[in-house]
């Protein structure tokens, strides 16, 4: 029997949890029509297969019609959800894991122009900064209705085979009642702490009456909003004790902070560059004060920190939620003593930022997450060993090498630079984004185990590649910065990479023309401003850095707003002209009728990359497919069989930014979906 604290079972009332690691509630935005269908189920079951003790499915499943699904939430108010839930719970239980679901009413943390277009309700008219809806002040009949809705939804979940339900009480309706900052009601539900907590306890009582005792009921709540005038630590401890003493709940799931702003949310769920496990001690204090089962998650990305959380007795169950999006098989790998093989969560927060902006959650460097129906987490061996030559050791090339290695192929990688990493190595130059290098380091160590051979400092020509007698050639050479975007004076500008890499000295008065709107522009701004430059970031877009997204923007703003940096939206740099030691920046606008000038001493252009594709075009005529990828076969998950030149001796493919400027996830997805069938 293992002595690893993480692998000890835990008895939660009648429920035996097989170890101490859970996936906490999160809505990956995979529902179809509000239902957890095949894709949702496959995602959830993969984590159960990977050994987690319990998965808390959904985040914020909506109990009422006026809790519109702002990030494609599950609709727990519909009876038709029960059979879908049943299929999911049966499949998870068959893998030996427990499964619960988080229920909520979002209150003001949503928008009225989603779902049924009903007015948003909250215990005051105050709008939430993040979602911007001005709520209706909740009435007595709303309160009665929503309490019933919670009980109905819990009953549906029990009928669907869930082991229990958790209430979301941070930033959502239950907490909007609890916090003095968002509750302006008089009478039974407003005023004193007793009154502000009444809604929470009414909901708990209604649920408990409906589901009985043999059903787990938990609350995930903020025990310190960290906001002046909000629920402070003292009230938080009092709330914790009352929850325990109510006898209605079976565990506490501790949150610290507030989520009404992007910055607040990012402190609750820290991203890369922020401290690991920042609220673990706080959760431990609650556990000591209550002596009650305590769960907690907040950037506990690695096994060592998780083990410490349990071994030190700070929590009973440790949440590793994003860590499981990156690697669903963490527990299995711990059991098999293969912790080194765990794909590390790098805190890039592509997953969470996407649900607020672009839909489904994807992991920046595990393209199989959320695509379990088509992409494998474990790569199957190929029937025939092939010689695969890969050119480029950035994220696309290394993923291609890893997957080809897992397939059992003989893999050779050529890389022009000294080190692997490509653009990721540049990104990781920034102290705050250093964790990104694990995307590369993990792949390098996997490739080493798989016997992939690397040739660094090697500029591969067509002959270099052909002399390997390959069956398959993958060009993953990436791109170089595209700065030639001006009508005049392109030779006067430098790229964001020039600044980030340190190849070009920072100017003193700098204009950054950020047409790509991705990390590179802001990262360059931070380098420049920290070096003492006055920086203006200009974009023709309606908002700046749209590709960076909400939570990733927070650390940049925290750095840039304190420095000499201004942001100008809706203007376009047209041309540049030397004038003595200075440069005249000619500025226009896509809206027309504007012609302005700025005097600066440095212009930085961030406009994506141009593919480095010379080698690809050199090899194209001698390949047997002439570079063609069948999109139908790619999408269907079938091997590539295009033959356009029967005399050619190898298949040739191009992936990542060597095709077109995209992002890390796209590069890795290109590689996985092509190579898994080679
Ligand atoms: C895509 C995504 C959606 C989430 N949605 C919810 C949610 O609906 N309710 C909730 O309580 N937490 C939600 N969370 C927060 C997680 O439960 C967890 O607290 C957070 O990710 C921090 O833990 P981690 O560092 O282990 O990932 C979400 C997280 C992610 C990544
Ligand atoms: S996108 Fe980043 S934070 Fe999210 S799971 Fe993947 S590595 Fe972790």
mmCIF file of N, CA, C and O and ligand atoms in Angstrom, residues 272 321-326 344-352 362-366 439, ligand 2:
data_model
loop_
_atom_site.group_PDB
_atom_site.id
_atom_site.type_symbol
_atom_site.label_atom_id
_atom_site.label_comp_id
_atom_site.label_asym_id
_atom_site.label_seq_id
_atom_site.Cartn_x
_atom_site.Cartn_y
_atom_site.Cartn_z
ATOM 1 N N UNK A 272 -0.032 32.330 -14.866
ATOM 2 C CA UNK A 272 1.425 32.194 -14.851
ATOM 3 C C UNK A 272 2.088 33.495 -14.379
ATOM 4 O O UNK A 272 1.565 34.588 -14.587
ATOM 5 N N UNK A 321 -7.304 21.573 -10.998
ATOM 6 C CA UNK A 321 -8.298 21.626 -12.059
ATOM 7 C C UNK A 321 -7.673 21.897 -13.417
ATOM 8 O O UNK A 321 -7.750 21.076 -14.325
ATOM 9 N N UNK A 322 -6.980 23.025 -13.547
ATOM 10 C CA UNK A 322 -6.320 23.280 -14.830
ATOM 11 C C UNK A 322 -5.225 22.231 -15.062
ATOM 12 O O UNK A 322 -4.990 21.811 -16.195
ATOM 13 N N UNK A 323 -4.593 21.791 -13.975
ATOM 14 C CA UNK A 323 -3.561 20.754 -14.133
ATOM 15 C C UNK A 323 -4.152 19.528 -14.830
ATOM 16 O O UNK A 323 -3.471 18.876 -15.630
ATOM 17 N N UNK A 324 -5.423 19.241 -14.550
ATOM 18 C CA UNK A 324 -6.063 18.096 -15.209
ATOM 19 C C UNK A 324 -6.536 18.408 -16.622
ATOM 20 O O UNK A 324 -6.815 17.486 -17.387
ATOM 21 N N UNK A 325 -6.647 19.675 -16.939
ATOM 22 C CA UNK A 325 -6.931 20.008 -18.340
ATOM 23 C C UNK A 325 -5.657 19.780 -19.159
ATOM 24 O O UNK A 325 -5.712 19.389 -20.319
ATOM 25 N N UNK A 326 -4.530 20.024 -18.533
ATOM 26 C CA UNK A 326 -3.263 19.806 -19.243
ATOM 27 C C UNK A 326 -2.929 18.323 -19.293
ATOM 28 O O UNK A 326 -2.462 17.827 -20.308
ATOM 29 N N UNK A 344 2.981 19.431 -17.705
ATOM 30 C CA UNK A 344 2.749 20.474 -16.705
ATOM 31 C C UNK A 344 1.801 21.583 -17.164
ATOM 32 O O UNK A 344 1.873 22.036 -18.305
ATOM 33 N N UNK A 345 0.934 21.992 -16.257
ATOM 34 C CA UNK A 345 0.116 23.186 -16.509
ATOM 35 C C UNK A 345 1.034 24.389 -16.370
ATOM 36 O O UNK A 345 1.717 24.537 -15.357
ATOM 37 N N UNK A 346 1.069 25.243 -17.391
ATOM 38 C CA UNK A 346 1.988 26.389 -17.359
ATOM 39 C C UNK A 346 1.271 27.696 -17.020
ATOM 40 O O UNK A 346 1.838 28.775 -17.156
ATOM 41 N N UNK A 347 0.011 27.565 -16.595
ATOM 42 C CA UNK A 347 -0.722 28.754 -16.148
ATOM 43 C C UNK A 347 -1.007 29.759 -17.247
ATOM 44 O O UNK A 347 -1.241 30.938 -16.976
ATOM 45 N N UNK A 348 -0.988 29.289 -18.505
ATOM 46 C CA UNK A 348 -1.201 30.222 -19.617
ATOM 47 C C UNK A 348 -2.632 30.749 -19.644
ATOM 48 O O UNK A 348 -2.913 31.798 -20.226
ATOM 49 N N UNK A 349 -3.526 30.004 -19.031
ATOM 50 C CA UNK A 349 -4.917 30.408 -18.873
ATOM 51 C C UNK A 349 -5.657 30.634 -20.190
ATOM 52 O O UNK A 349 -6.654 31.337 -20.257
ATOM 53 N N UNK A 350 -5.142 30.018 -21.226
ATOM 54 C CA UNK A 350 -5.847 30.025 -22.516
ATOM 55 C C UNK A 350 -7.216 29.382 -22.311
ATOM 56 O O UNK A 350 -8.227 29.840 -22.847
ATOM 57 N N UNK A 351 -7.245 28.340 -21.466
ATOM 58 C CA UNK A 351 -8.473 27.592 -21.170
ATOM 59 C C UNK A 351 -9.574 28.513 -20.669
ATOM 60 O O UNK A 351 -10.668 28.583 -21.236
ATOM 61 N N UNK A 352 -9.282 29.233 -19.607
ATOM 62 C CA UNK A 352 -10.318 30.021 -18.944
ATOM 63 C C UNK A 352 -10.627 31.303 -19.711
ATOM 64 O O UNK A 352 -11.788 31.705 -19.825
ATOM 65 N N UNK A 362 -9.853 25.365 -24.267
ATOM 66 C CA UNK A 362 -8.787 24.494 -24.767
ATOM 67 C C UNK A 362 -7.526 24.780 -23.980
ATOM 68 O O UNK A 362 -7.289 25.913 -23.561
ATOM 69 N N UNK A 363 -6.724 23.734 -23.820
ATOM 70 C CA UNK A 363 -5.446 23.903 -23.131
ATOM 71 C C UNK A 363 -4.405 24.336 -24.153
ATOM 72 O O UNK A 363 -4.318 23.748 -25.232
ATOM 73 N N UNK A 364 -3.583 25.300 -23.770
ATOM 74 C CA UNK A 364 -2.610 25.832 -24.729
ATOM 75 C C UNK A 364 -1.705 24.738 -25.292
ATOM 76 O O UNK A 364 -1.349 24.772 -26.458
ATOM 77 N N UNK A 365 -1.379 23.706 -24.463
ATOM 78 C CA UNK A 365 -0.439 22.731 -25.023
ATOM 79 C C UNK A 365 -0.893 21.276 -24.904
ATOM 80 O O UNK A 365 -0.087 20.368 -25.041
ATOM 81 N N UNK A 366 -2.195 21.095 -24.672
ATOM 82 C CA UNK A 366 -2.740 19.743 -24.855
ATOM 83 C C UNK A 366 -3.963 19.857 -25.755
ATOM 84 O O UNK A 366 -5.074 20.165 -25.296
ATOM 85 N N UNK A 439 6.514 24.050 -21.678
ATOM 86 C CA UNK A 439 5.907 23.483 -22.895
ATOM 87 C C UNK A 439 7.001 22.803 -23.721
ATOM 88 O O UNK A 439 6.801 21.740 -24.305
HETATM 89 S S1 LIG B 2 -4.217 26.608 -20.978
HETATM 90 FE FE1 LIG B 2 -2.559 26.969 -19.558
HETATM 91 S S2 LIG B 2 -3.583 27.245 -17.596
HETATM 92 FE FE2 LIG B 2 -5.047 26.301 -18.946
HETATM 93 S S3 LIG B 2 -4.794 24.146 -18.542
HETATM 94 FE FE3 LIG B 2 -3.479 24.598 -20.266
HETATM 95 S S4 LIG B 2 -1.487 25.023 -19.421
HETATM 96 FE FE4 LIG B 2 -2.946 25.109 -17.729
#
